[in-house]
XYZ file of C-alpha atoms in Angstrom:
556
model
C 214.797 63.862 177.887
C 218.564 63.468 178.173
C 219.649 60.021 178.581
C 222.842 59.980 181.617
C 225.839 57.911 180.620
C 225.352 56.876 183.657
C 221.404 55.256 184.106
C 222.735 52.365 186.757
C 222.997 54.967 189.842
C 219.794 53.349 191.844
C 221.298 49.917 191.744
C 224.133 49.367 194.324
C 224.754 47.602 197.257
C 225.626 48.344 200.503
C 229.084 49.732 202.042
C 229.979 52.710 203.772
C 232.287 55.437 202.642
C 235.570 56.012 203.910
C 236.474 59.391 203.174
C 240.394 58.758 204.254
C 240.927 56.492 201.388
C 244.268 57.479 199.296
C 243.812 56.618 195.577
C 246.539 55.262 192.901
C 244.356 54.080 190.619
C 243.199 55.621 187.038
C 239.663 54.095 187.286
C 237.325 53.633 190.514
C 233.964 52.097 191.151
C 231.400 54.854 192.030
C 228.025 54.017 192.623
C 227.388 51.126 190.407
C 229.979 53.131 187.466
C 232.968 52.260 186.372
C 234.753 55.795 186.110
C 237.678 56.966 185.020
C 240.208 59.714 186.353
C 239.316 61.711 183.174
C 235.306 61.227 183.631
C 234.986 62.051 187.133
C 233.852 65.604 186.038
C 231.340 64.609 184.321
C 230.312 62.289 186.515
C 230.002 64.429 189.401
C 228.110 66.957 186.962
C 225.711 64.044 186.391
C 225.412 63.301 190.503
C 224.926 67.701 190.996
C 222.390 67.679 188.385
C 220.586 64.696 189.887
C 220.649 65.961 193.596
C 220.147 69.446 192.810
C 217.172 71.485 194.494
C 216.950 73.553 190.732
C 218.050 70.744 188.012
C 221.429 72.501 187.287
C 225.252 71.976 188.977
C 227.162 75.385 189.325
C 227.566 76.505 186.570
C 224.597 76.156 185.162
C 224.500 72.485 182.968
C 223.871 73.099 179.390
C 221.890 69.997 179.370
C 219.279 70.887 182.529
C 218.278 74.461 180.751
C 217.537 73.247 177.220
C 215.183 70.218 178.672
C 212.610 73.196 179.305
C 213.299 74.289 175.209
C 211.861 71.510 174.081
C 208.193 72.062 174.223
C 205.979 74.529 176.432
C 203.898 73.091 179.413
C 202.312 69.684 178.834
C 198.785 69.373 180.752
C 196.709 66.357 181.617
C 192.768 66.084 181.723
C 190.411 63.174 182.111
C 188.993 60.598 184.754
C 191.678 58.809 186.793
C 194.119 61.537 187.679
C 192.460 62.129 191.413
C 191.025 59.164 193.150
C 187.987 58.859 192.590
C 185.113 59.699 195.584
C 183.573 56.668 197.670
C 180.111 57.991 195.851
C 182.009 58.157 192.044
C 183.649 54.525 192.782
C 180.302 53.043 193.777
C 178.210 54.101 190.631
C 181.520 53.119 188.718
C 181.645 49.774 189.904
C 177.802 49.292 189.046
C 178.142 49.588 185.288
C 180.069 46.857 184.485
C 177.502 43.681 185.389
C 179.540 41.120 182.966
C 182.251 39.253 182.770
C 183.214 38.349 179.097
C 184.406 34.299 178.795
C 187.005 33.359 175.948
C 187.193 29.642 175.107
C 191.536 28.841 174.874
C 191.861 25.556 174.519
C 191.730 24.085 178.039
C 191.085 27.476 180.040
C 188.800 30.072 179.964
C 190.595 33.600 179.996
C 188.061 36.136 181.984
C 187.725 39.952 181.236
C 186.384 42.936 182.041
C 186.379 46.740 181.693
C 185.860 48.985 184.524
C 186.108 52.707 184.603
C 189.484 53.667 184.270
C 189.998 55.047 187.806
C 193.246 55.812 189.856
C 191.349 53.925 193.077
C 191.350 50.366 190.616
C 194.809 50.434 189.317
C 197.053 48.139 190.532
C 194.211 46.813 192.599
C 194.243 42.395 192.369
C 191.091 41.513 192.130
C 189.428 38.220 193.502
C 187.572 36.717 191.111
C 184.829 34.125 192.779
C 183.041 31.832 190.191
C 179.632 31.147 191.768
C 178.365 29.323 188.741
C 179.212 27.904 185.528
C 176.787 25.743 183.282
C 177.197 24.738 179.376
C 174.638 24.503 177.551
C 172.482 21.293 178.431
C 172.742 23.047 182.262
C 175.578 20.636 183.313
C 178.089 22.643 185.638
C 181.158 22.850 183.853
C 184.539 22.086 186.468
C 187.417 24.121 186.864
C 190.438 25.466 188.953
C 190.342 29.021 189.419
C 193.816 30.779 188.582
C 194.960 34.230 190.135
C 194.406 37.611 188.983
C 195.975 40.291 187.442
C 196.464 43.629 188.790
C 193.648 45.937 186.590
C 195.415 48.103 184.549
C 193.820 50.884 182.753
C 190.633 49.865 183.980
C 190.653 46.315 182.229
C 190.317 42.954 184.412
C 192.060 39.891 183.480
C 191.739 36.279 184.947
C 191.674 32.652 183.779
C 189.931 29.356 184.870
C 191.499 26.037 183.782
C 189.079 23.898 182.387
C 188.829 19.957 183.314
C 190.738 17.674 180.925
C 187.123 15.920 179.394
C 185.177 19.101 179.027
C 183.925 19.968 175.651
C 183.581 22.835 174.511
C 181.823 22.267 170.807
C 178.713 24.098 173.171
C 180.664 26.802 174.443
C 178.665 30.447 172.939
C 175.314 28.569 175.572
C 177.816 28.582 178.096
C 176.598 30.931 181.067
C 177.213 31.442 184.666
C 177.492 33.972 187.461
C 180.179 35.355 189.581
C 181.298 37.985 192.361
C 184.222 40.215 191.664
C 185.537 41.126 195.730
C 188.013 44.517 195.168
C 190.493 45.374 198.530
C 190.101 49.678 197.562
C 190.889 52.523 199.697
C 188.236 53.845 201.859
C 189.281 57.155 200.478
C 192.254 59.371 200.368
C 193.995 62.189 202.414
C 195.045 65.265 200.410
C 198.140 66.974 201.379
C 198.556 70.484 199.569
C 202.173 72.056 199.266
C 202.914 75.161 197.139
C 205.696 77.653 196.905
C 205.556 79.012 200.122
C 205.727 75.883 202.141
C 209.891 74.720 200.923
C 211.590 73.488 203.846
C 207.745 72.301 205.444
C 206.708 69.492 206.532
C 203.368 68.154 206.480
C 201.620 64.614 207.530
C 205.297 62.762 207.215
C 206.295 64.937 203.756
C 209.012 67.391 203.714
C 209.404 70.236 200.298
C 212.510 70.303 199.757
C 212.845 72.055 196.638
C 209.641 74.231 194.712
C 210.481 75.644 191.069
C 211.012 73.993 187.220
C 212.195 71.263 189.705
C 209.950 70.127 192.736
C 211.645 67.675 195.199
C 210.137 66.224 198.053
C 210.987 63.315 200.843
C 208.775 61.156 202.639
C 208.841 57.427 203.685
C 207.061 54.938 201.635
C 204.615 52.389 203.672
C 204.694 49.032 202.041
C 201.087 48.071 200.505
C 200.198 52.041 200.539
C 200.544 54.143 196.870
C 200.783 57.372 197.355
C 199.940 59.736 194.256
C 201.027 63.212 193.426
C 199.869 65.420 190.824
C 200.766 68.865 190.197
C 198.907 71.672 188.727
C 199.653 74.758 187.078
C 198.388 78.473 187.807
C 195.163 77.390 185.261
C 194.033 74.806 187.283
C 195.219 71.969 184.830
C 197.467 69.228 185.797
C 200.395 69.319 184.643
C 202.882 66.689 183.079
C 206.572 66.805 184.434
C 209.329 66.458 181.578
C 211.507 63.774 183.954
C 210.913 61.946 187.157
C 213.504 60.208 189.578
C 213.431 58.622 192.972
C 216.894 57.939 195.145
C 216.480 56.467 199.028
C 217.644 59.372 200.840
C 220.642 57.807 201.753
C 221.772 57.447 198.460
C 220.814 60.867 197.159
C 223.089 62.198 200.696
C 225.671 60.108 199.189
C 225.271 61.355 195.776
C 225.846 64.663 196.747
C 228.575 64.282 199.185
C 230.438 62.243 195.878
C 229.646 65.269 193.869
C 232.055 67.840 195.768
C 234.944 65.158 196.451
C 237.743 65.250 194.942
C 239.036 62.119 193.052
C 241.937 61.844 195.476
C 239.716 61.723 198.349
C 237.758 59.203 196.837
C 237.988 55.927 197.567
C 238.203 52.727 194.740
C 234.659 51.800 195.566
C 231.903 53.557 196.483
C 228.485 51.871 196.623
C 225.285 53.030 198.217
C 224.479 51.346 201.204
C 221.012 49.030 201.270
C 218.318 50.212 203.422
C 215.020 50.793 203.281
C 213.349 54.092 204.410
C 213.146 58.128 203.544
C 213.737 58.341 199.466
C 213.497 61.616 197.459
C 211.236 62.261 194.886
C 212.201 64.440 191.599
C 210.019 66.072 189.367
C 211.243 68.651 186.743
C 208.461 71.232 184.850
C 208.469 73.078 181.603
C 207.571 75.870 184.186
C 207.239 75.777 188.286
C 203.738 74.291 189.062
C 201.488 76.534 191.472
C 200.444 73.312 193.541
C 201.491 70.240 194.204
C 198.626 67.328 195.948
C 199.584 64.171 197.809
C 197.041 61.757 197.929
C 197.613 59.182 200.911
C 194.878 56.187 200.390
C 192.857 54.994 203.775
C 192.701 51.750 204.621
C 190.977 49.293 202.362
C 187.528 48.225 202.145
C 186.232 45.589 200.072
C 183.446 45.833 197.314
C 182.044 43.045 195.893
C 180.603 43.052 192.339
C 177.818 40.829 190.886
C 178.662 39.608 187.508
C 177.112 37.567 184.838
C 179.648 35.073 183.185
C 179.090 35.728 179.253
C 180.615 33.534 176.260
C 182.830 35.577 173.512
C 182.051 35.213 169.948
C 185.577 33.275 168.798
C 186.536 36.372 166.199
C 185.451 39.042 168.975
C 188.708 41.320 170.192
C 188.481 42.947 173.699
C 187.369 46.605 173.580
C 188.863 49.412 175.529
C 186.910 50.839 178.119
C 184.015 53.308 176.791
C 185.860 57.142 176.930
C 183.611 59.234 179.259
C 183.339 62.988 178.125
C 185.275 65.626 179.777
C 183.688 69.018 180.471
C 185.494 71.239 177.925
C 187.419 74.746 179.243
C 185.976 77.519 177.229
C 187.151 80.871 178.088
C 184.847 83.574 176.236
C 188.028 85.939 175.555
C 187.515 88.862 173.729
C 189.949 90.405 171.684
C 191.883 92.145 174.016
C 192.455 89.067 176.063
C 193.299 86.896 173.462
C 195.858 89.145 171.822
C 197.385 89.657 175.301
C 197.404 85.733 176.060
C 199.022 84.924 172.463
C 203.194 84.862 172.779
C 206.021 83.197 170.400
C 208.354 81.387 171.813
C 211.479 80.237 170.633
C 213.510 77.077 171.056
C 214.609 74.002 169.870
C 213.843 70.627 168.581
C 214.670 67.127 170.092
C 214.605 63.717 168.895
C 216.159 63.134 165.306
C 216.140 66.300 164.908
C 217.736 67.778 168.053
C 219.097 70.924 168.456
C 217.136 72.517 165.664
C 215.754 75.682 165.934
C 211.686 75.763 166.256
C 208.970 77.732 167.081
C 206.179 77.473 169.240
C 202.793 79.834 169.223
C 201.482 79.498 172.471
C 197.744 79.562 172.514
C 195.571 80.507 175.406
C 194.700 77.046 177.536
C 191.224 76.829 176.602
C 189.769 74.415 174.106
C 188.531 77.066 171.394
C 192.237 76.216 170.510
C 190.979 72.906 169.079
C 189.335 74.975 166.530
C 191.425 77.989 165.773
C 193.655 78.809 162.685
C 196.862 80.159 162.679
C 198.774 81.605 159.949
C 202.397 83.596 159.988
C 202.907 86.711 157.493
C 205.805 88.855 156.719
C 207.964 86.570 158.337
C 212.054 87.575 158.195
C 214.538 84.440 158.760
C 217.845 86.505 160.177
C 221.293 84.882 161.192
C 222.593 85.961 164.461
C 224.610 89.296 162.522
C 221.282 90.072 161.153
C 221.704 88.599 157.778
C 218.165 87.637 155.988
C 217.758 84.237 155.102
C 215.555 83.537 151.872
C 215.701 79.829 151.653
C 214.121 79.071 154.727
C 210.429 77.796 155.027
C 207.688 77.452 157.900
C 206.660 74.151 158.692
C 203.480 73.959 160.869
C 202.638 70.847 162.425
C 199.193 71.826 164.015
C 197.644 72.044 166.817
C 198.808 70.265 169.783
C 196.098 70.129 172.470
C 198.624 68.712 175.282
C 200.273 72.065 175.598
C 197.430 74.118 173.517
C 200.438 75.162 171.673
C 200.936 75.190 167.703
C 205.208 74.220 167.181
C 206.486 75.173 163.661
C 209.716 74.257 162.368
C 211.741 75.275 159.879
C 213.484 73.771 156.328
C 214.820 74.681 153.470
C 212.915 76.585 150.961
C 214.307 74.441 148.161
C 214.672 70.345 148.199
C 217.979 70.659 149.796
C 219.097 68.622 153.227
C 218.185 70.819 156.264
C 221.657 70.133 158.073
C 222.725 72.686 154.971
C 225.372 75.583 156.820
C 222.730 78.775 155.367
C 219.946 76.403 157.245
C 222.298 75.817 160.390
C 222.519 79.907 160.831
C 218.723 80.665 161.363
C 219.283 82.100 164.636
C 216.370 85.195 164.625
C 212.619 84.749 162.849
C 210.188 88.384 163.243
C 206.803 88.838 161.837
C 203.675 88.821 162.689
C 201.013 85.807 163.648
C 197.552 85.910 162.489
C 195.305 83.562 164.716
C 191.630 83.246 163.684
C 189.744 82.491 167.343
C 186.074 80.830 167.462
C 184.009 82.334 170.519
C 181.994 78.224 170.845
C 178.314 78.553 171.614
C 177.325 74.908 172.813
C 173.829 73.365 171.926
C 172.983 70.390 174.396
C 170.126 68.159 173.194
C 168.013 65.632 174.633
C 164.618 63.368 174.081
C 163.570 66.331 176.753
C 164.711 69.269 175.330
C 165.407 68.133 171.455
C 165.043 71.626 169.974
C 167.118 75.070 169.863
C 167.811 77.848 167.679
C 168.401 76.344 164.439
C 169.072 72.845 165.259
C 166.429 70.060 166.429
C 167.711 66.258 167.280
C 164.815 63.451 167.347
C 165.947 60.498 169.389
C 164.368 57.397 168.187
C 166.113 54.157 169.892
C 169.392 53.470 168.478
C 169.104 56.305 166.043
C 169.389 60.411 166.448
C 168.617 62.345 163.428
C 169.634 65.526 163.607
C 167.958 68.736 161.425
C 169.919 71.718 160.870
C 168.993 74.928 159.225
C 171.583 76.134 156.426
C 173.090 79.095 158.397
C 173.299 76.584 161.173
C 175.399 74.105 159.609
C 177.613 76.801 158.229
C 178.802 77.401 161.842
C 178.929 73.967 162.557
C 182.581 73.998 164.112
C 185.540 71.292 162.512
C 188.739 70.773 164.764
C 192.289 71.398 163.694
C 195.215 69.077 164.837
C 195.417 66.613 167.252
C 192.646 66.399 169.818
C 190.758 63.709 172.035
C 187.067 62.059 170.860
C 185.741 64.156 173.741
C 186.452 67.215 171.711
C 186.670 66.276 168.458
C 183.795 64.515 167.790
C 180.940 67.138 166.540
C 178.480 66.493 167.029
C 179.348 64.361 170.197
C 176.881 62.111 171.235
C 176.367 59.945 174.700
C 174.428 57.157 176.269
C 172.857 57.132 179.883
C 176.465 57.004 181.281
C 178.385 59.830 179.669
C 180.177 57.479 177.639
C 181.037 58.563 174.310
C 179.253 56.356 171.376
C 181.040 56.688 168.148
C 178.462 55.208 165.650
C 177.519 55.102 161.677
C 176.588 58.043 159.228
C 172.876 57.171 158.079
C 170.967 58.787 155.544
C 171.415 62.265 154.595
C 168.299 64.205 153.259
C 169.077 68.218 151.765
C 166.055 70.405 152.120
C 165.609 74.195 150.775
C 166.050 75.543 154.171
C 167.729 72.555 156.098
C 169.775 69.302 156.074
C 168.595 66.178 157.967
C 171.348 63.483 158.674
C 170.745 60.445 160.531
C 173.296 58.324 163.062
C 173.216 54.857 163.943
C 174.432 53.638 167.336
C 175.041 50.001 169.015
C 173.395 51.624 172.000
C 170.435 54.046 172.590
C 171.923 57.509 172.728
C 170.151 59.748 174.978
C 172.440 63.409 174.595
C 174.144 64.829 171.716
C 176.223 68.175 172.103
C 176.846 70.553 169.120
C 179.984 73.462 168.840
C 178.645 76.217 166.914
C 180.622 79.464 166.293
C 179.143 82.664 167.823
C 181.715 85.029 166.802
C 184.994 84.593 165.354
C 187.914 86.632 166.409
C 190.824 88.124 164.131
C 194.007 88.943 166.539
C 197.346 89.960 164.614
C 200.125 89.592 167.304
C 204.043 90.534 166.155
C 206.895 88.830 167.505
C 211.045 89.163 167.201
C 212.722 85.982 169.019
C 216.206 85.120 169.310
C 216.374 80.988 169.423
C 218.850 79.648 172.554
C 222.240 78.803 171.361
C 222.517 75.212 170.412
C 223.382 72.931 173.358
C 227.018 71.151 172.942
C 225.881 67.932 174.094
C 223.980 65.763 170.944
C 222.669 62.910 173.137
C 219.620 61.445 171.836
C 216.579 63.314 174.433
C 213.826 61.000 174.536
């Protein structure tokens, strides 16, 4: 993301603008910038692009249209994007029981991990210490300290401990205690999509729908408000920026964007008042839906815990992942061949500006487990020249934006800033992508036996038994992807959490392999990606990569 010369625009204070003002000067004070005479062009480019319902001041900024080269459509999946339902938060709150004590010198530093849900975050918890006992059954005195807001699902609170107490006891150390959570009876969705710009809905008015989505509302102290868009696939999806002006400095903006510098006077700062603001979200690509999510009024849930000593070389663990329900498609070949397209663009980062390629894969998780491989590929300049020192470099899968980006390098050890390298301008060829159709096997003490495959769930350990041909289809990931899809087999406790344990013993048979797994916890469901049918789509392409942008600030 382009960083603005000018980051300071949302910190000002108040005074109106006068737009008789006659200027002498060479330099002003605009909106928290010092600016000269000769920068007031790009200054006001920076305050059109801002304010702008589409990204881009007229004409079109260089900088606004290649911050959608950079990389396709990034999507979001998991638990915590939507609040969670009064029914989800409930159970949620019921798995966590304790409430993990760490001995630091005089205090006792308190933690726990909840589900990582959007309804906790931010939420202060009270933490009420009904008991606490060493280990001759002696209460213990303290002074409870505040909390911290949970983040990311994890609780955090201290007690400081009375001057005398020892702690040469501490691990018999135990306790109880009530955790009281202030949470959202539950939460309003407002829906807005292309054909409701210029609507306004429960207090929110569209201002702008397309690669940028603006939107104005006023904020209600105590009350977060979230928004989450969503592409045509049903996927959230991740915005490349995000800003947020009060709405009477984003009028401002604007109005200081068409003045000229004459008119302007020496100081202009944004005046200081709370109400309306303007949200600003640019896309990779317009999204098809936007949600608001407008929390009730709290309610308060109180949680029994049990107070339980740390071992003193014990580390806090992350919440458990739960598993996410996989998208599998079932394409055919026709589908998948018309779903595959090349795109061209360009890097960012170190290597900005850089020309690079990205194969765009259906968005569905067979992805995770496809190959893709590029033949009779011809490197052109932009006369039509061929390049033959040019190389692919693939950097796998990326499951974000089920995408696959390849750049490009010299064929021989020479420094890719090199001019031959610097004139790659047109790549054709054809892209080979080997496709897995996933046939999923779901086992359980129950139902521990399918075709080929039988699981025997004893405790903390699951052995699995696979027949030969079995195992041979016996799916393996490429690139980067989460536990929830990587892991195969993938197996879970009671909760759906994922449990990532220990390789037992393996025993090869004539027919079948056996392999045990060892777990801290009893597992009670293992799931295994097999491949049904694999497809082989050849898809040509010709692209023409956008002309470098002038501008070589660092995008981040």
């Amino acid at each position: 993301m382009h960083r603005s010369r000018y980051p300071t625009l949302l910190l000002c204070t108040a005074l109106a603008l006068s737009a008789q003002a006659q200027d002498t000067t060479s330099q002003k004070t605009l909106l928290g910038e010092r600016v000269t005479r000769e920068e007031f062009g790009a200054f006001q480019s920076h305050l059109a692009r801002l304010t702008s319902p589409t990204g881009e001041s007229d004409p079109p900024d260089a900088m606004s249209k290649v911050s959608r080269w950079y990389q396709p459509a990034q999507y979001m999946r998991g638990h915590g994007l939507e609040p969670a339902s009064r029914a989800q938060l409930q159970k949620a709150l019921a798995r966590t029981r304790e409430l993990v004590m760490r001995n630091a010198y005089e205090q006792l530093q308190l933690e726990a991990s909840f589900a990582p849900l959007l309804n906790l975050e931010g939420v202060t918890p009270e933490v009420r210490i009904l008991s606490l006992k060493d280990g001759q059954g002696r209460p213990v005195s303290f002074t409870p300290r505040p909390s911290s807001p949970i983040e990311g699902g994890r609780l955090l609170s201290s007690l400081v401990l009375a001057q005398d107490t020892g702690t040469k006891g501490f691990p018999t150390w135990s306790g109880s205690a009530e955790v009281v959570l202030s949470v959202p009876s539950g939460h309003a969705r407002v829906r807005f999509d292309a054909k409701d710009a210029g609507q306004t809905k429960s207090g929110f008015t569209l201002l702008a729908w397309g690669a940028r989505v603006q939107l104005r509302y006023t904020p209600v102290p105590g009350q977060d408000i979230t928004f989450l868009a969503h592409a045509d696939n049903g996927l959230a999806l991740a915005p490349i920026k995000t800003s947020r002006l009060p709405l009477a400095e984003w009028e401002l903006a604007r109005k200081v964007s068409t003045m000229k510098w004459e008119d302007v006077p020496e100081q202009v700062d944004a005046p200081e008042e709370e109400g309306p603001v303007v949200l600003t979200w640019d896309y990779s690509a317009p999204p098809a839906r936007l949600d608001v999510f407008v929390p009730g009024k709290p309610v308060k849930y109180t949680v029994k815990m049990k107070l339980v000593p740390a071992a003193e070389d014990s580390h806090p663990e992350p919440p458990d992942e739960t598993a996410v329900a996989p998208r599998w498609c079932g394409l055919d070949a026709p589908a998948l061949t018309q779903a595959l397209r090349v795109e061209a663009s360009r890097a960012r980062g170190d290597a900005f500006g850089t020309p690079v390629l990205f194969v765009q894969l259906p968005a569905c998780d067979e992805g995770a487990f496809s190959e893709v491989q590029f033949n009779d590929v011809k490197f052109l300049t932009a006369a039509g020249e061929a390049l033959s020192e040019v190389q692919l470099r693939e950097e796998g899968f990326q499951h974000a934006s089920f995408s696959v980006p390849v750049s490009f390098g010299p064929a021989q050890s020479t420094s890719s800033t090199d001019a031959s390298f610097r004139r790659l301008a047109r790549v054709r060829g054809d892209v080979q992508v080997r496709w897995p159709r996933v046939r999923v096997v779901e086992l359980t003490p129950v139902a521990s036996r399918s075709e080929g495959v039988r699981a025997t769930f004893a405790g903390k350990k699951l052995t699995l038994e696979q027949d030969m041909a079995m195992g041979a289809k016996l799916l393996a990931s490429v690139g980067g992807t989460p536990d929830w899809l990587r892991e195969n087999p993938l197996v879970t406790d009671a909760e759906g959490r994922i449990l990532l344990g220990e390789r037992g013993r393996t025993t090869e048979g004539k027919t079948s392999t056996k392999q045990e797994y060892l777990f801290d916890v009893p597992p009670v469901r293992v799931r295994l990606l097999y491949a049904s049918e694999v497809l082989h789509v050849t898809v040509p392409f010709d692209v023409t990569f956008p002309p470098p942008p002038e501008l070589r600030d660092s995008i981040h």
